[in-house]
Structures are given as structure tokens and as C-alpha cells.
JSON list of C-alpha atoms and ligand atoms in Angstrom, two decimals:
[
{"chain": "A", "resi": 231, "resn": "UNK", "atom": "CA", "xyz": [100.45, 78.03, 83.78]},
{"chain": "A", "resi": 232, "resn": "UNK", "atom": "CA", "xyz": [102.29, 76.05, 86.77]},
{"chain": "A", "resi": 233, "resn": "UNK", "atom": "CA", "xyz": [102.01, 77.94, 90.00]},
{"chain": "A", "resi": 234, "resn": "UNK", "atom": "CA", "xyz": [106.11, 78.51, 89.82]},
{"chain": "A", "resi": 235, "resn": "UNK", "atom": "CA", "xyz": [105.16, 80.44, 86.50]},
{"chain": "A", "resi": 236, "resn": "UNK", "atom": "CA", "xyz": [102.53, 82.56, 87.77]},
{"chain": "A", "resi": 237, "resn": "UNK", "atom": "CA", "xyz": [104.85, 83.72, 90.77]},
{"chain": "A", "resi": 238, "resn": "UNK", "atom": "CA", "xyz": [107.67, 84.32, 88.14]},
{"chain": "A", "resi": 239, "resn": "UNK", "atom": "CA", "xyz": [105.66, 86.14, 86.18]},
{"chain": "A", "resi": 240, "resn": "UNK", "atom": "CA", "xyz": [104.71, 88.38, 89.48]},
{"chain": "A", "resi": 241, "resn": "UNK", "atom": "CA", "xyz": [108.00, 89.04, 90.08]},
{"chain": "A", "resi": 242, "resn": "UNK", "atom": "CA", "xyz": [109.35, 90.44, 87.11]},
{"chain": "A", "resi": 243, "resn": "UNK", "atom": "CA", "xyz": [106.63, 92.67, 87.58]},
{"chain": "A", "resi": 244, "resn": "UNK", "atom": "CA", "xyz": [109.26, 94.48, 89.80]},
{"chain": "A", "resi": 245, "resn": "UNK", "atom": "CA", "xyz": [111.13, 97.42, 88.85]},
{"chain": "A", "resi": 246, "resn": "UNK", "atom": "CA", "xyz": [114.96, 96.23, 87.20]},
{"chain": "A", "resi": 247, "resn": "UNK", "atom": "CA", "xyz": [113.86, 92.23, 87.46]},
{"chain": "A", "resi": 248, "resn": "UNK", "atom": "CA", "xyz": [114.42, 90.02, 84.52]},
{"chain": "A", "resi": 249, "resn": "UNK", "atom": "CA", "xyz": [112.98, 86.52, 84.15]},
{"chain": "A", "resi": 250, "resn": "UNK", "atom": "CA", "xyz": [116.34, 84.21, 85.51]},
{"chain": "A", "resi": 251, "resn": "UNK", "atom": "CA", "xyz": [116.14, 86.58, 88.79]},
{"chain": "A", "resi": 252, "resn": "UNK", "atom": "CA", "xyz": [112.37, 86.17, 88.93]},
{"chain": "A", "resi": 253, "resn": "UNK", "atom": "CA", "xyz": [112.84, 82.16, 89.18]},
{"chain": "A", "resi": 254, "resn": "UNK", "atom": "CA", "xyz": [115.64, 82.48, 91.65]},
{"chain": "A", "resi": 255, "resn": "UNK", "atom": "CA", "xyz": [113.36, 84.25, 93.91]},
{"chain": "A", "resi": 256, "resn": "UNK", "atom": "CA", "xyz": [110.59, 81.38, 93.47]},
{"chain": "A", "resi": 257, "resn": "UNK", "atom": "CA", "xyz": [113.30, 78.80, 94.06]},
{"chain": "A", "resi": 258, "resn": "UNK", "atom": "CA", "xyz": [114.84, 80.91, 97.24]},
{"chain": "A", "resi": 259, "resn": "UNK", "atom": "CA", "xyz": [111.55, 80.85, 98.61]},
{"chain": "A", "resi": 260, "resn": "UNK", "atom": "CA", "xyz": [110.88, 77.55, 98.00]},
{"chain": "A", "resi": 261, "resn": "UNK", "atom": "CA", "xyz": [113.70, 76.60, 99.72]},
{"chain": "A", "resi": 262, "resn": "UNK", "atom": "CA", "xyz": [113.21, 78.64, 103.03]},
{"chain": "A", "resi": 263, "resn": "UNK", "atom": "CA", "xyz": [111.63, 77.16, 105.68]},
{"chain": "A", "resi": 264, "resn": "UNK", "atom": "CA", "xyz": [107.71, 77.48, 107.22]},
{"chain": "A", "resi": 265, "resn": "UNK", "atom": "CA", "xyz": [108.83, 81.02, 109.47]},
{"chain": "A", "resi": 266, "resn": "UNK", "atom": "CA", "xyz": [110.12, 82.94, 106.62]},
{"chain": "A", "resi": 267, "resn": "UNK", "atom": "CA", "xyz": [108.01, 82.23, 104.38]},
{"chain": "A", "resi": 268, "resn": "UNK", "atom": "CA", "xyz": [104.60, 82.27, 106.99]},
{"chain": "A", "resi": 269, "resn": "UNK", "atom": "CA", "xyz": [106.36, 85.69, 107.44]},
{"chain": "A", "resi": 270, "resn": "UNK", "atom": "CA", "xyz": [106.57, 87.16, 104.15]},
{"chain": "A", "resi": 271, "resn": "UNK", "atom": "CA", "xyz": [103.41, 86.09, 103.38]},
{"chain": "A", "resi": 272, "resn": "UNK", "atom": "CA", "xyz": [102.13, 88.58, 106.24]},
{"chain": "A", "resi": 273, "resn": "UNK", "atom": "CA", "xyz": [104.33, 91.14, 105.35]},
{"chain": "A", "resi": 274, "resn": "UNK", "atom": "CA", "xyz": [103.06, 91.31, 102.16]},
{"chain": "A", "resi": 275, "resn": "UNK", "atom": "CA", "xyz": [99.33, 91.04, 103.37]},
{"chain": "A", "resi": 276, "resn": "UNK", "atom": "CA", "xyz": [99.78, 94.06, 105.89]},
{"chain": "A", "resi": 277, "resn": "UNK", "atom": "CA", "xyz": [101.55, 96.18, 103.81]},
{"chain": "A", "resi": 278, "resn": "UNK", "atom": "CA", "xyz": [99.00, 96.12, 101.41]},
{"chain": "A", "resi": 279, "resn": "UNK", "atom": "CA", "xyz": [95.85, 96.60, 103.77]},
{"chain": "A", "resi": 280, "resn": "UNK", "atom": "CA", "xyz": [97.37, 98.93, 106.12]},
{"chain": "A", "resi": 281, "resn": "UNK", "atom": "CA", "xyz": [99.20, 101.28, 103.60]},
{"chain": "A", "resi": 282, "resn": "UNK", "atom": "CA", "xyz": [97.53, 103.93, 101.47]},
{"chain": "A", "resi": 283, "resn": "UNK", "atom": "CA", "xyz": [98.24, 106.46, 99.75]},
{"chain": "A", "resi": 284, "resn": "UNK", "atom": "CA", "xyz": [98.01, 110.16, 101.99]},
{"chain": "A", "resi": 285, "resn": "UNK", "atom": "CA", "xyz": [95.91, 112.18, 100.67]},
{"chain": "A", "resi": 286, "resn": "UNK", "atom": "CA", "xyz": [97.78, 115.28, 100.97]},
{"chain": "A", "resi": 287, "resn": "UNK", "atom": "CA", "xyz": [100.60, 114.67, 99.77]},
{"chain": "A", "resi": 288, "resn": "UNK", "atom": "CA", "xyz": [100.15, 111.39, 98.05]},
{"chain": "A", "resi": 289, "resn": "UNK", "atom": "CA", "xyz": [103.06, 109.25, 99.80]},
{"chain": "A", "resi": 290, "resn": "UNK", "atom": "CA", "xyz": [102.44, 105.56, 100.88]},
{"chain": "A", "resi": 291, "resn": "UNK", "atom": "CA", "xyz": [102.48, 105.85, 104.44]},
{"chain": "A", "resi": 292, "resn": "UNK", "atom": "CA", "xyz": [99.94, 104.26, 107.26]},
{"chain": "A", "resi": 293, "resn": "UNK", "atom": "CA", "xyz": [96.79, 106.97, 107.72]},
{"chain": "A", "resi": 294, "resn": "UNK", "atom": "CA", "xyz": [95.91, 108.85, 110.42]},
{"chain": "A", "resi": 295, "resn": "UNK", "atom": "CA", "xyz": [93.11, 106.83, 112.47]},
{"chain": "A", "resi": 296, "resn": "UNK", "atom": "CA", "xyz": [90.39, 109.56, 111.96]},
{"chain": "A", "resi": 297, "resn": "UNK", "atom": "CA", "xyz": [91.80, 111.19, 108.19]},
{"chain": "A", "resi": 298, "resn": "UNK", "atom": "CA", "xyz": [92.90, 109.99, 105.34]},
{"chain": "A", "resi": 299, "resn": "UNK", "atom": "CA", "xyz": [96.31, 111.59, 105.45]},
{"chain": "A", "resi": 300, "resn": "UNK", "atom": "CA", "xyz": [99.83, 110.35, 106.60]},
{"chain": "A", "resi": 301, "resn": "UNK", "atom": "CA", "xyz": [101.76, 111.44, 110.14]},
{"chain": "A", "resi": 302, "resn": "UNK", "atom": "CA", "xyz": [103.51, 114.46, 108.36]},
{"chain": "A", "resi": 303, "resn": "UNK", "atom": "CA", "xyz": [100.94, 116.09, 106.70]},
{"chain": "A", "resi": 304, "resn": "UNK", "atom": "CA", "xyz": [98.57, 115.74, 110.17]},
{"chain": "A", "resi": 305, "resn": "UNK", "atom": "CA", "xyz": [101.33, 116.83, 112.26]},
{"chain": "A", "resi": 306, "resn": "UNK", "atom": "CA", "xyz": [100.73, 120.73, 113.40]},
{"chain": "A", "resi": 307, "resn": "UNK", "atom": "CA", "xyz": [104.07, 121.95, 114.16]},
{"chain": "A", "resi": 308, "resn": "UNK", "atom": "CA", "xyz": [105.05, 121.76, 110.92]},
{"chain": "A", "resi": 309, "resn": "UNK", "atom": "CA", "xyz": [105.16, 124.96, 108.88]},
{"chain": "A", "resi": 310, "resn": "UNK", "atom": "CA", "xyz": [101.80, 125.25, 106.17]},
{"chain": "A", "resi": 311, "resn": "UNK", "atom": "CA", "xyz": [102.96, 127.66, 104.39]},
{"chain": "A", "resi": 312, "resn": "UNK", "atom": "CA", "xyz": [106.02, 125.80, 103.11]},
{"chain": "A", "resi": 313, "resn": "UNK", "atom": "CA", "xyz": [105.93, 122.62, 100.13]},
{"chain": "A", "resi": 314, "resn": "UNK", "atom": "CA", "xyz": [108.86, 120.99, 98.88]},
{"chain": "A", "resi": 315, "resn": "UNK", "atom": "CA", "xyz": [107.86, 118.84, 95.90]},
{"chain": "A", "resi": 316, "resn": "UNK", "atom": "CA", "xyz": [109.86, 115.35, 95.26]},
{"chain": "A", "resi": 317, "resn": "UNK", "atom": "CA", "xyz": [109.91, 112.91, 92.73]},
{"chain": "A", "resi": 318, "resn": "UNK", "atom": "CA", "xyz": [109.19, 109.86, 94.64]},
{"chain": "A", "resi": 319, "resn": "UNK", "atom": "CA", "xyz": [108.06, 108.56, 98.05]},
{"chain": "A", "resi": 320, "resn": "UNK", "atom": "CA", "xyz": [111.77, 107.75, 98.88]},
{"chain": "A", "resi": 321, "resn": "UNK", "atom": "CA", "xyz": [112.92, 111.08, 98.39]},
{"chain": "A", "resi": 322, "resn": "UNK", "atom": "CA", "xyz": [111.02, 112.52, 101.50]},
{"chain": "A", "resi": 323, "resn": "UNK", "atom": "CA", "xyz": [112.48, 109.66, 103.82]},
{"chain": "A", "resi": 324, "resn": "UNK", "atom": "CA", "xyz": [116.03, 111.55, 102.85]},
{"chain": "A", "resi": 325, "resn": "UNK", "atom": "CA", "xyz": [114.78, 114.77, 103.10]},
{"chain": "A", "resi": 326, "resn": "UNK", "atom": "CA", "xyz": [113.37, 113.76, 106.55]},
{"chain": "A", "resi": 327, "resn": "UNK", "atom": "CA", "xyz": [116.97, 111.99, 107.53]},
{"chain": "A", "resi": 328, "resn": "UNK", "atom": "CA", "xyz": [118.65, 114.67, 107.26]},
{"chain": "A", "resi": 329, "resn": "UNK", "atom": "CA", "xyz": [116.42, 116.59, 109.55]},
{"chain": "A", "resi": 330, "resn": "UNK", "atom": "CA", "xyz": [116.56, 119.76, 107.78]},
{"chain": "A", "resi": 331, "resn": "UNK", "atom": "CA", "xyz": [113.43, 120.35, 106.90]},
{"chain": "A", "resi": 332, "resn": "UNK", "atom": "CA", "xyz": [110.00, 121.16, 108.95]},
{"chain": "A", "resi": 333, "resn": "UNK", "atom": "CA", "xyz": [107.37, 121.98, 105.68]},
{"chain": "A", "resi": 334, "resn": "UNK", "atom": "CA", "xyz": [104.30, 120.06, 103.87]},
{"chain": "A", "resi": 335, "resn": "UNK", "atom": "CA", "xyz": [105.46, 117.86, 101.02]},
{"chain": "A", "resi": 336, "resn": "UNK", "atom": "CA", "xyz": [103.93, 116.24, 97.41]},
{"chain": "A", "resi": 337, "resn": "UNK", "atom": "CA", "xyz": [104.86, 113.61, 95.34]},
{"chain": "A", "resi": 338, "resn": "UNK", "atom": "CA", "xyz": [105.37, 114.39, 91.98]},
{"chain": "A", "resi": 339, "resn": "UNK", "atom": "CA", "xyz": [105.46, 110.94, 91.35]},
{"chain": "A", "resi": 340, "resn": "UNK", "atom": "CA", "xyz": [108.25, 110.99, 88.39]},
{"chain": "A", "resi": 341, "resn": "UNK", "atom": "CA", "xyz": [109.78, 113.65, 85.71]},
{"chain": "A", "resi": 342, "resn": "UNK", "atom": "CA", "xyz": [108.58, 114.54, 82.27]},
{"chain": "A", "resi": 343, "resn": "UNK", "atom": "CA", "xyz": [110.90, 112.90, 79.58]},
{"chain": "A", "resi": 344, "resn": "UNK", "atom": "CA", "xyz": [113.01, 115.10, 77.15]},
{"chain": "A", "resi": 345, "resn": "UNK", "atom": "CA", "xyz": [114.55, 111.75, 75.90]},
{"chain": "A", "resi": 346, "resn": "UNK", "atom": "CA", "xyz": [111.20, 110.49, 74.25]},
{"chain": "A", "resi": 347, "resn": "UNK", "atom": "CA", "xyz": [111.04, 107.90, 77.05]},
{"chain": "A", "resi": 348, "resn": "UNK", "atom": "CA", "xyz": [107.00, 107.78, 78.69]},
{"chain": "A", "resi": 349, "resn": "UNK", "atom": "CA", "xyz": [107.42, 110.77, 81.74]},
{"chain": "A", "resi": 350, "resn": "UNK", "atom": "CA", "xyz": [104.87, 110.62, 84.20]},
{"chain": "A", "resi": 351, "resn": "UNK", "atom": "CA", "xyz": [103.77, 113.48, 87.16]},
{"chain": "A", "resi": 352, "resn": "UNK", "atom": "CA", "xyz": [101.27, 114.14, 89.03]},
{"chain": "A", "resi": 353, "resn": "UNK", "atom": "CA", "xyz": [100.24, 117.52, 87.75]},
{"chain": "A", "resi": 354, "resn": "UNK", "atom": "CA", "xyz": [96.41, 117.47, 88.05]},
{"chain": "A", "resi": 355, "resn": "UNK", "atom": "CA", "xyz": [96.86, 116.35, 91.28]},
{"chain": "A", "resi": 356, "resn": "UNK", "atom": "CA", "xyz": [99.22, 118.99, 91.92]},
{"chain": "A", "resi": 357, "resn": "UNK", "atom": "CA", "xyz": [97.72, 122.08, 91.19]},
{"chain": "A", "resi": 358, "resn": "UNK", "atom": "CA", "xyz": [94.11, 121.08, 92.44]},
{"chain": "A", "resi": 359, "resn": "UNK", "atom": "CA", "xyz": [96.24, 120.19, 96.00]},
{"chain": "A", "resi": 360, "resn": "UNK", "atom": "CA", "xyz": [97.39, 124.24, 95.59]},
{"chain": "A", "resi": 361, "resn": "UNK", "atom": "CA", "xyz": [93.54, 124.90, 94.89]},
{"chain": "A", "resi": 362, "resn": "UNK", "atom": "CA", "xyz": [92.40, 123.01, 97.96]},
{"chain": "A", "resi": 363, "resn": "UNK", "atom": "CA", "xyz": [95.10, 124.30, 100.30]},
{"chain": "A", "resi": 364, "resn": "UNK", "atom": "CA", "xyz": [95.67, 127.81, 101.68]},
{"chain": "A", "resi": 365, "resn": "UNK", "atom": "CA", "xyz": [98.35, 129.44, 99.68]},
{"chain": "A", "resi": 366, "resn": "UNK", "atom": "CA", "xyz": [101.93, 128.71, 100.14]},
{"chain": "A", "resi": 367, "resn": "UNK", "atom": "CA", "xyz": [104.44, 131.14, 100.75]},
{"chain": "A", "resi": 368, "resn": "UNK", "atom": "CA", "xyz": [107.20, 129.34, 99.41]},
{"chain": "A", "resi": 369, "resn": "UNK", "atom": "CA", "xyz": [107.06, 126.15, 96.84]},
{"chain": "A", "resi": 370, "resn": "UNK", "atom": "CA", "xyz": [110.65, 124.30, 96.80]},
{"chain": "A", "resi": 371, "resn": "UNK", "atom": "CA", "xyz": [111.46, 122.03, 93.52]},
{"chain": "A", "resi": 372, "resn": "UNK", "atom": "CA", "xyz": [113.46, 119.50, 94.71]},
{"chain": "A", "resi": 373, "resn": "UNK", "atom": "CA", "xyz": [113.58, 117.43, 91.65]},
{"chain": "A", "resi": 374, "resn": "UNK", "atom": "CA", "xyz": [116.58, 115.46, 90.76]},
{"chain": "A", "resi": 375, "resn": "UNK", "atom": "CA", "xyz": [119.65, 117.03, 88.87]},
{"chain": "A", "resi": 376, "resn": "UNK", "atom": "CA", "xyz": [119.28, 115.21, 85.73]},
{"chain": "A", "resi": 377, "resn": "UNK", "atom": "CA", "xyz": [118.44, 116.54, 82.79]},
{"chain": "A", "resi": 378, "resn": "UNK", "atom": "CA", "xyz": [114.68, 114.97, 82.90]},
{"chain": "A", "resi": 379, "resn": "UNK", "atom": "CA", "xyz": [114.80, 116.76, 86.18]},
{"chain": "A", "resi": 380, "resn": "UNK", "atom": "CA", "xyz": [115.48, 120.47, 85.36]},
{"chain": "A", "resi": 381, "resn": "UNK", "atom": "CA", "xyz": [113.33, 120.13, 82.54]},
{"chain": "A", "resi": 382, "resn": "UNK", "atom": "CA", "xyz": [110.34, 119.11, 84.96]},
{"chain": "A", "resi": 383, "resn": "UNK", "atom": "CA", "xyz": [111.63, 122.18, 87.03]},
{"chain": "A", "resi": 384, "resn": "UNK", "atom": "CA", "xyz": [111.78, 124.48, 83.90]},
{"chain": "A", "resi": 385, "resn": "UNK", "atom": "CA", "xyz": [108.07, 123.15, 83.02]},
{"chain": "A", "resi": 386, "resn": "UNK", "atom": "CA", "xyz": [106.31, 123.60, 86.60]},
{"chain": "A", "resi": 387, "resn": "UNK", "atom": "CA", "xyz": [108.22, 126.91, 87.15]},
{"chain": "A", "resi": 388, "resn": "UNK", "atom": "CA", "xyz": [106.53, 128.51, 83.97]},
{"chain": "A", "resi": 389, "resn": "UNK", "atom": "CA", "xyz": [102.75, 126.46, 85.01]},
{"chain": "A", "resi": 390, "resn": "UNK", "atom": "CA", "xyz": [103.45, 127.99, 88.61]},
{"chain": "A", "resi": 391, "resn": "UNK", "atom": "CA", "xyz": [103.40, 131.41, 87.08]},
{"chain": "A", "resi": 392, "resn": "UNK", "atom": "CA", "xyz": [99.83, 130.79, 85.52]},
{"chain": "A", "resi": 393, "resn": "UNK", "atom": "CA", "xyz": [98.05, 129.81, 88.05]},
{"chain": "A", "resi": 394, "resn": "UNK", "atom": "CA", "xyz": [96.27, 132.02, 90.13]},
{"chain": "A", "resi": 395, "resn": "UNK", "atom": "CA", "xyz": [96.67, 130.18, 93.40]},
{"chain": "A", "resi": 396, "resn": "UNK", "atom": "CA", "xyz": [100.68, 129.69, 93.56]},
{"chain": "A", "resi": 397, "resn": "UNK", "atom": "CA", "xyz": [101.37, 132.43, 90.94]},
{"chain": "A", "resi": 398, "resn": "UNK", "atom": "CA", "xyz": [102.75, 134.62, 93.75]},
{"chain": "A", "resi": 399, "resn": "UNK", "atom": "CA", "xyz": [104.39, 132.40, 96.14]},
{"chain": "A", "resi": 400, "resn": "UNK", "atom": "CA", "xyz": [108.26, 132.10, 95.61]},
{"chain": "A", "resi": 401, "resn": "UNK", "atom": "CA", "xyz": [109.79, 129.08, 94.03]},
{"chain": "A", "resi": 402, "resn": "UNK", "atom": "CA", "xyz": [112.99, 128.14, 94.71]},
{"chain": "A", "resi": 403, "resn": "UNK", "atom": "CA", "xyz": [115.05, 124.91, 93.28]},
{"chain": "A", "resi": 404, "resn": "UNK", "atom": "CA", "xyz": [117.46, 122.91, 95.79]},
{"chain": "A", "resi": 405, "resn": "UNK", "atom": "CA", "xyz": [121.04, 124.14, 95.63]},
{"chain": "A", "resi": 406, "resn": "UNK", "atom": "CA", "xyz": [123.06, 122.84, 93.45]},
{"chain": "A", "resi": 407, "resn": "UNK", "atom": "CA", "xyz": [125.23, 120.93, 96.18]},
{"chain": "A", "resi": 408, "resn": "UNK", "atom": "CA", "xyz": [123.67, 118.33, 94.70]},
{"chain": "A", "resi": 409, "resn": "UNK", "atom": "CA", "xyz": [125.93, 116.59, 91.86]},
{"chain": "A", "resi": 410, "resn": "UNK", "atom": "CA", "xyz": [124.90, 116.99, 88.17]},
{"chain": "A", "resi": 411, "resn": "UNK", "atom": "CA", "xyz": [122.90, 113.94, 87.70]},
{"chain": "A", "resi": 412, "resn": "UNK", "atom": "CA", "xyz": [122.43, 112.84, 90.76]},
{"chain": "A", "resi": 413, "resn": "UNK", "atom": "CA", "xyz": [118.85, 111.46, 92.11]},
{"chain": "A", "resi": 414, "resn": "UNK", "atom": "CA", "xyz": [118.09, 113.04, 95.43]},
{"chain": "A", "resi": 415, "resn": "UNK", "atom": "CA", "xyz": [117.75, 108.95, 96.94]},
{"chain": "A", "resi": 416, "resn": "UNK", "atom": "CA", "xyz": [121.00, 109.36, 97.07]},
{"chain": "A", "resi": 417, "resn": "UNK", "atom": "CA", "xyz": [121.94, 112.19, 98.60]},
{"chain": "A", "resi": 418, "resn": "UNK", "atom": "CA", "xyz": [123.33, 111.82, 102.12]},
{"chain": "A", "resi": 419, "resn": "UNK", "atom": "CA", "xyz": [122.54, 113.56, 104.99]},
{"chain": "A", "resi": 420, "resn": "UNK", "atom": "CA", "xyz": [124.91, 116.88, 105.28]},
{"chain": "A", "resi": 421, "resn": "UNK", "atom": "CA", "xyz": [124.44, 117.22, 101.65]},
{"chain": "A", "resi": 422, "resn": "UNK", "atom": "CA", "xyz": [120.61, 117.70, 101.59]},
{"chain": "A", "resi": 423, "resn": "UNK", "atom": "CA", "xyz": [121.05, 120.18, 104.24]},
{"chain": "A", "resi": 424, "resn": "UNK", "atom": "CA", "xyz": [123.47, 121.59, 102.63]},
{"chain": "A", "resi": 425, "resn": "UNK", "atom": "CA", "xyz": [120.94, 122.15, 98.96]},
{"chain": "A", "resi": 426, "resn": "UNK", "atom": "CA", "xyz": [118.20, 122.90, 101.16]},
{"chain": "A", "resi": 427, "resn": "UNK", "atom": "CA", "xyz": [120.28, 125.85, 102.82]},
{"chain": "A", "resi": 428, "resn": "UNK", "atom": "CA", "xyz": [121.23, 127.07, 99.29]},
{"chain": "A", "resi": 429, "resn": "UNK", "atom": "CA", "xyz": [118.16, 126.90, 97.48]},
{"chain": "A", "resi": 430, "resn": "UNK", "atom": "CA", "xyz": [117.19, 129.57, 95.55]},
{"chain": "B", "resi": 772, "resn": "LIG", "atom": "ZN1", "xyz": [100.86, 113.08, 103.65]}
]
């Protein structure tokens, strides 16, 4: 396989990339001159040495020098007592935007599927993080408003109930300011705050 094949091939590794965009970005690079690419090259390199996964809450974020755990889950003013679950890593960076929230999170790390497509969460993960950590007063769902969504919020909701370490903290679900199918990513600012002050 040429080298142009192998880095096409890498490409359309990435999420909503097809083959004729993969070879556009080989040829776009190939074109760009010494400092971009010296630069990506880098990029790439310290991204993937000098960002791991938290061990908390299981975002990508630099670590803490002395624990393996990201800025938000070391930081001490925040309130223990209070998670907010999210799909994906991207989610929190909103959530954290708009400034309107001061809790611990997790990442969920996708939805169940009701349409036969695969789902994927972090379950496991989730309830042995509730088994490790001192009990939480209040658990908030903030899934998006899809239908894979409330069905992931439906499922957890009736699991939370089971198990003996969350089973009597109270769940609530992010308002519904959100709009029916929307994907919390891309939620703005005032309306996040606005879900998070009408969750229930
Ligand atoms: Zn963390």
C-alpha cells in the first residue's frame, strides 16, 4: 500500500469521512508548506501523550500532576454530592459554558439503541464509580432528547432504583427546554441553564 493509501485509509477512520474526503485531506496536506505540517504533526503527537482519559469521570482531559483525574473532578469547591451524567466528552464543555453548573460529572459515553443500531454506555463503569464514591444526593440525566436518549434515561432510572448505593439519591432529567431531538452539543448557553433550572 503507497504511503498516500495508508494515510487515506487513517482518515476515514474519522467519524462522517468517506474515502474522496479522506484523499483531499492527504492532498491538502501535501500541499501545505514545512510549518503547518511540522505543526500538525506535533499536535497530533501531544495530544496523544499528554491526554488521558480522567479517571473519575472518564473525559479526555490533561491529568492532574499527582492523580490520575482531570481539573474538574480534582477541583474542591465543587459540590460531591451532585453528578450530572452526559453522553459525550463535548457535552460537559457546554454544560461548563454556560456556567450553570458547579457538580461532579461522568461520561456515559453514548445511548442504548431502540432502532437496532449497536448502542454503547458505560454502565459497568458507571455504577462501580457510584460504588467507589460517597453517595450522591442528587444524580442528573442529562442525556439527549432523542428517542435513543429517553430510552437510556428510562433504562438507568429503573437500574438506579436497584442498586443499593444510588437507590436513594434523587434523579432528575434536564428540563425539557431542550428541543425534542435535540443533542445537548448543541444547546446554547441560556438554554442549558435554562434545562438545568427545570430539571426534575
Ligand atoms: Zn474527571
Amino acid at each position: 500500500m503507497s504511503d498516500i493509501d495508508t494515510l487515506t485509509e487513517l482518515f476515514m477512520r474519522f467519524p462522517g469521512i468517506g474515502p474522496r474526503q479522506a484523499k483531499r485531506f492527504v492532498f491538502f496536506l501535501l500541499r501545505q508548506d514545512a510549518g503547518y505540517r511540522n505543526a500538525l504533526t506535533r499536535a497530533i503527537t501531544d495530544v496523544v501523550s499528554n491526554i488521558k482519559r480522567c479517571e473519575q469521570c472518564l473525559r479526555f482531559a490533561p491529568l492532574h500532576a499527582q492523580k490520575p483525574i482531570c481539573n474538574l473532578c480534582a477541583d474542591s469547591s465543587r459540590e460531591k454530592n451532585l453528578l450530572m451524567v452526559v453522553e459525550k466528552d463535548t457535552d460537559i464543555d457546554q454544560i461548563e459554558k454556560s456556567d450553570s453548573y458547579n457538580g461532579q460529572y461522568f461520561v456515559l459515553g453514548g445511548t442504548l439503541s431502540l432502532t437496532g443500531k449497536k448502542g454503547f454506555i458505560r454502565e459497568k463503569e458507571l455504577f462501580s464509580h457510584f460504588k467507589k464514591q460517597d453517595s450522591f444526593a442528587e444524580i442528573i440525566l442529562a442525556l439527549s432528547a432523542t428517542p435513543d436518549g429517553e430510552y437510556t434515561t428510562d433504562y438507568l432510572q429503573t437500574k438506579f432504583k436497584e442498586d443499593e448505593h444510588v437507590k436513594e439519591a434523587s434523579v432528575t432529567i434536564l428540563g425539557r427546554g431542550l428541543s425534542t431531538g435535540s443533542e445537548l452539543e448543541y444547546a446554547d448557553a441560556d438554554t442549558l441553564t435554562q434545562a438545568l433550572k427545570n430539571r426534575a
